[in-house]
Amino acid sequence: PKVGAGKMALLGLQHAFAMSCATILVPLLTGLDVGVALFAAGIGTLIFHLCTRGKMPTFLGSSFAFIAALQAVIGGDKANIPKAMGGIIVAGLFYVVLALLIRLFGSKFMDKLFPPVVRGVGIAIIGLNLASAAINNIQGNGITLFTPAYYWSWGIAIAVCLTAVILSSYGKGMVKMSSIVIALAAGYVLTLILTKTGLAPAALMDMGKIANHGWVEIPNFVLPQFDLKAIGMIAPIAIVTCVEHVGDVYANGAVVGKDFTDKPGLHRTMLGDGLATIAAGFIGGPPNTTYSENTAVLAVTGNYNPVTLRIAAVIAILISFFGKGIGAIETIPTPVLGGACIVLYGMIASVGLRTLVENHVDFTKNRNLCIAAVMFVLAIGGAVIGGPGFSISGMGLGIIVGIVLNLILPEQKESGLIAHEKDKSQIIEESK
């Protein structure tokens, strides 16, 4: 049915709201500019729609998968942001190359390169690498252990975490989808009340950041620098996120009732994601990725018109110039962020485990055990391979080694007796 302009605008606003929390969290956690992140998300979404001929209702926002790598490269020093941007551009180029390969050879070869054991463990590694960052938001940032600020920080974080868990687990519709946003807002108000009444230390919340911004401001755009070390730390993460992209395309298609891997084609969606990420790298924004949050909005509203996503993109671009709003976002207390991130980062790791379970990865096979074991230790242990000029480390190294091991280690063939027993048990299950 036809939808009027007013309702279309409201639907676009709803999509903008759905993407907002995750998109602004990435710059807050990595030291990037919030305004640039919103601008990059809006421009990236429009680029994606251009590449997919406007046929797919998708929004592109800041990717959580790159947070740990960006934190490692930037290290709290904004002077390192240009180096991070070089790594992001190379990550986007990986998508473009993959789009070309899919166009030439089809998408089947991706299953060979990225089997479930590599995908699942790779996603779990990303979440686990972020765990310390979540805790540091709560008890780091100059907070001395076992002082009043420490206990108040943990109390606020626990309240936010529990709110997010309860709403995510038992909420319905938009409440469930917006659980993190609601938890952040509740934590913000709680901290504001506690600090203003003098119950909690005033240092937990710096409202002066709003005064540092004007009403209208140009985002702090940054040009990239290409540093081999930064590229080695950031670009390999695209190996996992490109597989995540394929899953998002299938999920979006399942909701809408269309096969987007056929039309507009997986090569076009991959190209759109890659070019959006490259564009973000050229202006100082985080890498972009397709957002499942907005796919959920499609399912709830039943409106699949891609125009609503383009409206959301324009809204994101306009908000990126609202200085006072950006300042308010920057005042979100670190304990509030930490409480939300316990859930968010844990969910990323849990999605990796779910990938292993749903694809029935057989860990009775030592081959799969060994691939997972090597990936986990290299990624979480902080291994570095290379030299002073160029090196690959952490998550990127673990994921690359997992792909190589999967290709060189032959699949174990089951004996006839084991295969027969499996067939027999399957027949019994089906008869039940």
Coordinates of C-alpha atoms in Angstrom, one line a residue:
P1 CA 0.0 0.0 0.0
K2 CA 1.0 3.6 -0.7
V3 CA 2.4 5.5 2.3
G4 CA 2.1 9.2 2.6
A5 CA 5.0 11.6 2.9
G6 CA 4.4 12.3 6.6
K7 CA 4.3 8.6 7.6
M8 CA 7.3 8.0 5.4
A9 CA 9.2 10.7 7.3
L10 CA 8.2 9.1 10.6
L11 CA 9.4 5.7 9.4
G12 CA 12.7 7.2 8.4
L13 CA 13.0 8.8 11.8
Q14 CA 12.3 5.5 13.5
H15 CA 15.1 3.9 11.4
A16 CA 17.4 6.8 12.4
F17 CA 16.6 6.1 16.0
A18 CA 17.3 2.4 15.6
M19 CA 20.7 2.9 14.3
S20 CA 21.7 5.8 16.5
C21 CA 22.9 3.9 19.6
A22 CA 25.3 1.6 18.0
T23 CA 26.6 4.2 15.5
I24 CA 27.4 6.7 18.2
L25 CA 28.8 4.1 20.6
V26 CA 31.7 3.2 18.3
P27 CA 33.2 6.7 18.2
L28 CA 32.7 7.2 21.9
L29 CA 34.6 4.0 22.6
T30 CA 37.4 4.6 20.1
G31 CA 38.0 8.3 20.3
L32 CA 36.6 9.1 16.9
D33 CA 34.3 12.1 16.3
V34 CA 30.6 11.4 16.9
G35 CA 29.6 13.9 14.2
V36 CA 31.8 12.3 11.6
A37 CA 30.5 8.8 12.5
L38 CA 26.9 10.0 11.9
F39 CA 27.9 11.7 8.7
A40 CA 29.8 8.6 7.5
A41 CA 26.8 6.4 8.3
G42 CA 24.5 8.6 6.3
I43 CA 26.8 9.0 3.3
G44 CA 27.7 5.3 3.4
T45 CA 24.0 4.3 3.4
L46 CA 23.4 6.5 0.3
I47 CA 26.4 5.0 -1.4
F48 CA 25.1 1.5 -0.7
H49 CA 21.7 2.3 -2.1
L50 CA 23.4 3.7 -5.2
C51 CA 25.4 0.5 -5.7
T52 CA 22.3 -1.8 -5.1
R53 CA 20.2 0.4 -7.4
G54 CA 18.0 1.4 -4.5
K55 CA 16.4 -2.1 -4.3
M56 CA 17.5 -3.2 -0.8
P57 CA 16.1 -1.6 2.4
T58 CA 19.4 -1.5 4.4
F59 CA 21.1 1.0 6.7
L60 CA 24.9 1.1 7.1
G61 CA 26.3 2.2 10.5
S62 CA 29.5 2.0 12.6
S63 CA 30.9 -1.5 12.9
F64 CA 31.5 -2.9 16.3
A65 CA 33.9 -5.5 14.9
F66 CA 36.7 -3.0 14.5
I67 CA 36.5 -1.4 18.0
A68 CA 39.4 -3.3 19.6
A69 CA 41.7 -2.8 16.6
L70 CA 40.8 1.0 16.4
Q71 CA 41.4 1.3 20.2
A72 CA 44.8 -0.4 19.7
V73 CA 45.9 1.9 16.9
I74 CA 44.5 5.2 18.2
G75 CA 45.5 4.5 21.8
G76 CA 43.8 7.5 23.2
D77 CA 45.8 9.9 21.0
K78 CA 43.8 11.7 18.3
A79 CA 47.0 12.2 16.3
N80 CA 46.8 8.5 15.5
I81 CA 43.3 8.7 13.9
P82 CA 44.7 9.4 10.4
K83 CA 46.7 6.1 10.6
A84 CA 43.5 4.2 11.6
M85 CA 41.7 5.7 8.6
G86 CA 44.4 4.2 6.3
G87 CA 43.6 0.8 7.7
I88 CA 39.9 1.3 7.3
I89 CA 40.3 2.2 3.6
V90 CA 42.3 -1.0 3.0
A91 CA 39.6 -3.0 4.8
G92 CA 37.0 -1.4 2.4
L93 CA 39.2 -2.3 -0.5
F94 CA 39.1 -6.0 0.7
Y95 CA 35.3 -5.8 0.3
V96 CA 35.7 -4.4 -3.2
V97 CA 38.1 -7.2 -4.3
L98 CA 35.8 -9.8 -2.8
A99 CA 32.8 -8.3 -4.7
L100 CA 34.8 -8.7 -7.9
L101 CA 35.6 -12.4 -7.1
I102 CA 31.9 -13.1 -6.3
R103 CA 31.0 -11.5 -9.6
L104 CA 33.5 -13.7 -11.4
F105 CA 33.2 -17.0 -9.5
G106 CA 29.9 -16.8 -7.6
S107 CA 29.5 -16.9 -3.8
K108 CA 30.2 -20.6 -3.3
F109 CA 33.9 -20.2 -2.8
M110 CA 33.2 -18.1 0.4
D111 CA 32.0 -21.3 2.1
K112 CA 35.3 -22.9 1.3
L113 CA 37.4 -19.9 2.6
F114 CA 35.2 -19.1 5.6
P115 CA 33.6 -22.3 7.0
P116 CA 31.5 -22.2 10.2
V117 CA 34.4 -23.0 12.5
V118 CA 36.4 -20.0 11.2
R119 CA 33.4 -17.7 11.2
G120 CA 32.1 -18.7 14.6
V121 CA 35.5 -18.5 16.4
G122 CA 36.4 -15.3 14.5
I123 CA 33.2 -13.6 15.8
A124 CA 33.7 -14.9 19.3
I125 CA 37.3 -13.6 19.3
I126 CA 36.1 -10.1 18.4
G127 CA 33.7 -10.0 21.4
L128 CA 36.2 -11.5 23.8
N129 CA 38.9 -9.0 22.8
L130 CA 36.5 -6.2 23.7
A131 CA 35.7 -7.5 27.2
S132 CA 38.6 -5.6 28.9
A133 CA 37.5 -2.4 27.3
A134 CA 34.0 -2.7 28.8
I135 CA 35.4 -3.2 32.3
N136 CA 37.9 -0.4 31.8
N137 CA 35.0 2.0 31.2
I138 CA 33.7 1.1 34.6
Q139 CA 36.8 0.9 36.9
G140 CA 39.4 2.7 34.7
N141 CA 39.7 6.3 33.5
G142 CA 41.5 7.4 36.7
I143 CA 39.1 5.8 39.1
T144 CA 41.0 4.4 42.2
L145 CA 39.9 1.0 43.3
F146 CA 37.7 0.7 46.4
T147 CA 37.0 4.4 46.6
P148 CA 33.4 5.9 46.7
A149 CA 33.8 6.7 42.9
Y150 CA 34.7 3.0 42.3
Y151 CA 31.6 1.7 44.1
W152 CA 29.2 4.3 42.5
S153 CA 30.7 3.5 39.1
W154 CA 30.0 -0.2 39.5
G155 CA 26.5 0.5 40.9
I156 CA 25.5 2.6 37.9
A157 CA 27.0 0.1 35.4
I158 CA 25.2 -2.8 37.0
A159 CA 21.9 -0.9 36.9
V160 CA 22.4 -0.2 33.2
C161 CA 23.5 -3.7 32.4
L162 CA 20.4 -5.2 34.2
T163 CA 18.1 -2.8 32.5
A164 CA 19.5 -3.8 29.1
V165 CA 19.3 -7.5 29.9
I166 CA 15.7 -7.4 31.2
L167 CA 14.4 -5.3 28.3
S168 CA 16.3 -7.3 25.7
S169 CA 15.1 -10.6 27.2
Y170 CA 11.5 -9.8 28.0
G171 CA 10.6 -6.6 26.2
K172 CA 8.3 -6.5 23.1
G173 CA 8.5 -4.7 19.8
M174 CA 10.3 -1.4 19.8
V175 CA 11.1 -1.7 23.6
K176 CA 13.1 -4.9 22.9
M177 CA 14.8 -3.4 19.9
S178 CA 15.7 -0.2 21.8
S179 CA 16.8 -1.9 25.0
I180 CA 20.3 -0.6 24.8
V181 CA 19.2 3.0 24.0
I182 CA 16.7 2.9 26.9
A183 CA 19.3 1.5 29.3
L184 CA 21.7 4.2 28.3
A185 CA 19.1 6.9 28.8
A186 CA 18.1 5.5 32.2
G187 CA 21.8 5.3 33.2
Y188 CA 22.3 8.9 32.0
V189 CA 19.4 10.2 34.1
L190 CA 20.4 8.1 37.1
T191 CA 24.0 9.4 37.0
L192 CA 22.7 13.0 36.5
I193 CA 20.5 12.8 39.6
L194 CA 23.2 11.1 41.8
T195 CA 25.9 13.7 40.9
K196 CA 23.6 16.7 41.1
T197 CA 22.3 15.7 44.6
G198 CA 25.9 15.1 45.8
L199 CA 25.4 11.4 46.5
A200 CA 27.9 10.3 43.8
P201 CA 31.2 12.1 42.9
A202 CA 30.6 15.0 40.4
A203 CA 33.6 13.7 38.4
L204 CA 31.5 10.8 37.1
M205 CA 29.7 13.2 34.7
D206 CA 31.2 16.2 32.9
M207 CA 28.3 18.4 31.7
G208 CA 30.8 21.1 30.6
K209 CA 31.3 19.3 27.3
I210 CA 28.0 20.7 26.0
A211 CA 29.2 24.2 26.6
N212 CA 32.2 23.5 24.4
H213 CA 30.0 23.0 21.4
G214 CA 28.0 25.5 19.3
W215 CA 24.5 24.9 18.0
V216 CA 25.8 24.2 14.4
E217 CA 29.2 22.8 13.8
I218 CA 31.1 21.1 11.0
P219 CA 32.2 17.6 12.1
N220 CA 36.0 17.2 12.6
F221 CA 36.8 15.5 9.3
V222 CA 40.2 13.8 9.1
L223 CA 42.3 12.8 6.1
P224 CA 43.9 9.4 6.1
Q225 CA 47.5 8.3 6.4
F226 CA 48.7 4.9 5.3
D227 CA 50.7 3.3 8.0
L228 CA 51.6 -0.4 7.4
K229 CA 51.4 -1.3 11.1
A230 CA 47.9 0.2 11.4
I231 CA 46.8 -1.5 8.2
G232 CA 48.0 -4.9 9.6
M233 CA 46.0 -4.4 12.7
I234 CA 42.8 -3.1 11.2
A235 CA 42.4 -4.4 7.6
P236 CA 42.3 -8.2 8.4
I237 CA 39.1 -7.7 10.5
A238 CA 37.3 -7.3 7.2
I239 CA 37.8 -11.1 6.7
V240 CA 35.2 -11.8 9.4
T241 CA 32.9 -8.8 8.7
C242 CA 32.5 -9.7 5.0
V243 CA 31.0 -13.0 6.1
E244 CA 28.8 -11.2 8.6
H245 CA 27.7 -9.0 5.7
V246 CA 26.5 -12.1 3.8
G247 CA 24.5 -13.2 6.8
D248 CA 22.9 -9.8 7.0
V249 CA 21.9 -9.8 3.4
Y250 CA 20.2 -13.2 3.8
A251 CA 18.4 -12.0 7.0
N252 CA 17.2 -8.8 5.3
G253 CA 15.9 -10.8 2.3
A254 CA 14.2 -13.3 4.6
V255 CA 12.3 -10.4 6.3
V256 CA 11.4 -8.7 3.1
G257 CA 10.6 -11.9 1.2
K258 CA 13.1 -11.4 -1.6
D259 CA 16.4 -13.0 -2.6
F260 CA 18.8 -10.0 -2.5
T261 CA 21.8 -12.3 -3.3
D262 CA 20.2 -12.6 -6.8
K263 CA 18.8 -9.1 -7.3
P264 CA 20.6 -6.7 -6.9
G265 CA 23.3 -9.5 -6.3
L266 CA 25.7 -10.2 -3.5
H267 CA 28.5 -8.6 -5.5
R268 CA 26.6 -5.3 -5.5
T269 CA 25.8 -5.4 -1.8
M270 CA 29.5 -6.3 -1.0
L271 CA 30.7 -3.5 -3.3
G272 CA 28.3 -1.0 -1.6
D273 CA 29.6 -2.0 1.9
G274 CA 33.2 -1.7 0.7
L275 CA 32.8 1.7 -0.9
A276 CA 30.9 3.0 2.1
T277 CA 33.8 1.9 4.4
I278 CA 36.3 3.5 2.0
A279 CA 34.3 6.8 2.1
A280 CA 34.3 6.7 5.9
G281 CA 38.1 6.2 5.9
F282 CA 38.6 9.3 3.8
I283 CA 36.7 11.6 6.2
G284 CA 37.7 10.2 9.6
G285 CA 34.7 7.9 10.4
P286 CA 34.6 4.3 11.6
P287 CA 34.1 1.4 9.1
N288 CA 30.5 0.8 8.0
T289 CA 28.5 -2.3 8.1
T290 CA 24.9 -3.4 7.4
Y291 CA 22.7 -3.0 10.5
S292 CA 20.5 -5.8 11.7
E293 CA 18.8 -3.2 14.0
N294 CA 17.2 -1.6 11.0
T295 CA 16.2 -5.0 9.6
A296 CA 14.4 -5.6 12.8
V297 CA 12.5 -2.3 12.3
L298 CA 11.4 -3.6 8.9
A299 CA 10.0 -6.7 10.5
V300 CA 8.1 -4.8 13.1
T301 CA 6.6 -2.1 10.8
G302 CA 6.0 -4.3 7.7
N303 CA 7.2 -1.4 5.6
Y304 CA 10.0 -2.4 3.3
N305 CA 10.3 0.7 1.2
P306 CA 14.1 1.5 0.7
V307 CA 13.2 5.2 0.6
T308 CA 12.6 5.2 4.4
L309 CA 16.2 4.1 4.9
R310 CA 17.4 6.9 2.6
I311 CA 15.4 9.3 4.7
A312 CA 17.1 7.9 7.8
A313 CA 20.5 8.5 6.1
V314 CA 19.7 12.2 5.4
I315 CA 18.6 12.6 9.1
A316 CA 21.9 11.1 10.3
I317 CA 23.8 13.6 8.0
L318 CA 21.7 16.6 9.4
I319 CA 22.2 15.5 13.0
S320 CA 26.0 15.3 12.4
F321 CA 26.0 19.1 12.2
F322 CA 24.1 19.6 15.5
G323 CA 26.9 20.6 17.8
K324 CA 25.0 20.8 21.1
G325 CA 23.5 17.3 20.4
I326 CA 27.0 15.9 19.8
G327 CA 28.1 17.5 23.0
A328 CA 25.3 15.9 25.0
I329 CA 26.2 12.5 23.6
E330 CA 29.8 13.1 24.7
T331 CA 28.7 13.6 28.3
I332 CA 27.4 10.0 28.6
P333 CA 29.3 8.8 31.7
T334 CA 31.8 6.0 31.2
P335 CA 30.1 3.7 33.8
V336 CA 26.9 4.0 31.7
L337 CA 28.8 3.0 28.6
G338 CA 30.6 0.2 30.4
G339 CA 27.3 -1.3 31.7
A340 CA 25.8 -1.3 28.2
C341 CA 29.0 -2.7 26.7
I342 CA 29.0 -5.7 29.0
V343 CA 25.9 -6.8 27.2
L344 CA 26.9 -5.6 23.7
Y345 CA 30.4 -7.1 23.7
G346 CA 29.2 -10.3 25.4
M347 CA 26.5 -10.6 22.7
I348 CA 29.1 -10.4 19.9
A349 CA 31.0 -13.3 21.5
S350 CA 27.7 -15.2 22.1
V351 CA 26.8 -14.8 18.4
G352 CA 30.1 -16.5 17.5
L353 CA 29.1 -19.4 19.8
R354 CA 25.6 -19.5 18.3
T355 CA 27.2 -19.7 14.8
L356 CA 29.1 -22.8 15.8
V357 CA 26.0 -24.4 17.3
E358 CA 23.6 -23.6 14.5
N359 CA 26.1 -24.9 11.9
H360 CA 26.7 -28.1 13.9
V361 CA 30.4 -27.7 14.1
D362 CA 31.8 -31.0 15.3
F363 CA 34.3 -30.5 18.1
T364 CA 34.8 -34.2 18.5
K365 CA 37.0 -33.8 15.4
N366 CA 40.5 -32.8 16.5
R367 CA 40.9 -30.8 13.3
N368 CA 38.2 -28.3 14.4
L369 CA 39.4 -28.3 17.9
C370 CA 43.0 -27.4 16.8
I371 CA 41.8 -24.6 14.4
A372 CA 39.7 -23.0 17.2
A373 CA 42.5 -23.5 19.8
V374 CA 45.1 -21.8 17.6
M375 CA 42.8 -18.9 16.6
F376 CA 41.8 -18.2 20.3
V377 CA 45.4 -18.2 21.7
L378 CA 46.9 -16.1 18.9
A379 CA 44.1 -13.5 19.0
I380 CA 43.6 -13.2 22.7
G381 CA 47.2 -13.7 23.7
G382 CA 48.3 -10.7 21.6
A383 CA 50.7 -12.5 19.2
V384 CA 52.5 -10.4 16.7
I385 CA 54.1 -11.6 13.4
G386 CA 56.1 -9.4 11.1
G387 CA 58.7 -6.7 11.4
P388 CA 59.0 -3.0 12.4
G389 CA 57.5 -1.8 9.2
F390 CA 54.6 -4.2 8.8
S391 CA 53.1 -6.7 11.2
I392 CA 49.8 -8.6 11.7
S393 CA 48.7 -9.2 15.3
G394 CA 45.8 -10.1 17.6
M395 CA 42.4 -10.7 16.0
G396 CA 43.6 -10.3 12.4
L397 CA 46.4 -12.8 12.9
G398 CA 44.1 -15.3 14.6
I399 CA 41.5 -15.1 11.8
I400 CA 44.1 -15.4 9.0
V401 CA 45.8 -18.4 10.6
G402 CA 42.4 -20.0 11.0
I403 CA 41.6 -19.6 7.3
V404 CA 45.1 -21.0 6.3
L405 CA 44.7 -24.0 8.7
N406 CA 41.3 -24.8 7.3
L407 CA 42.6 -24.8 3.8
I408 CA 45.7 -27.0 4.5
L409 CA 44.3 -29.4 7.0
P410 CA 42.3 -32.2 5.2
E411 CA 38.8 -32.9 6.3
Q412 CA 38.6 -36.1 8.3
K413 CA 36.4 -38.8 6.7
E414 CA 34.2 -40.7 9.0
S415 CA 34.5 -44.4 9.1
G416 CA 31.7 -46.5 7.6
L417 CA 30.7 -47.7 11.1
I418 CA 30.4 -44.2 12.5
A419 CA 28.5 -42.9 9.4
H420 CA 26.2 -46.0 9.7
E421 CA 25.5 -45.2 13.4
K422 CA 24.8 -41.6 12.6
D423 CA 22.3 -42.6 9.8
K424 CA 20.6 -45.0 12.2
S425 CA 20.3 -42.4 15.0
Q426 CA 18.9 -39.9 12.4
I427 CA 16.2 -42.4 11.4
I428 CA 15.3 -43.0 15.0
E429 CA 15.0 -39.2 15.6
E430 CA 12.9 -38.7 12.6
S431 CA 10.6 -41.6 13.6
K432 CA 10.0 -39.9 16.9

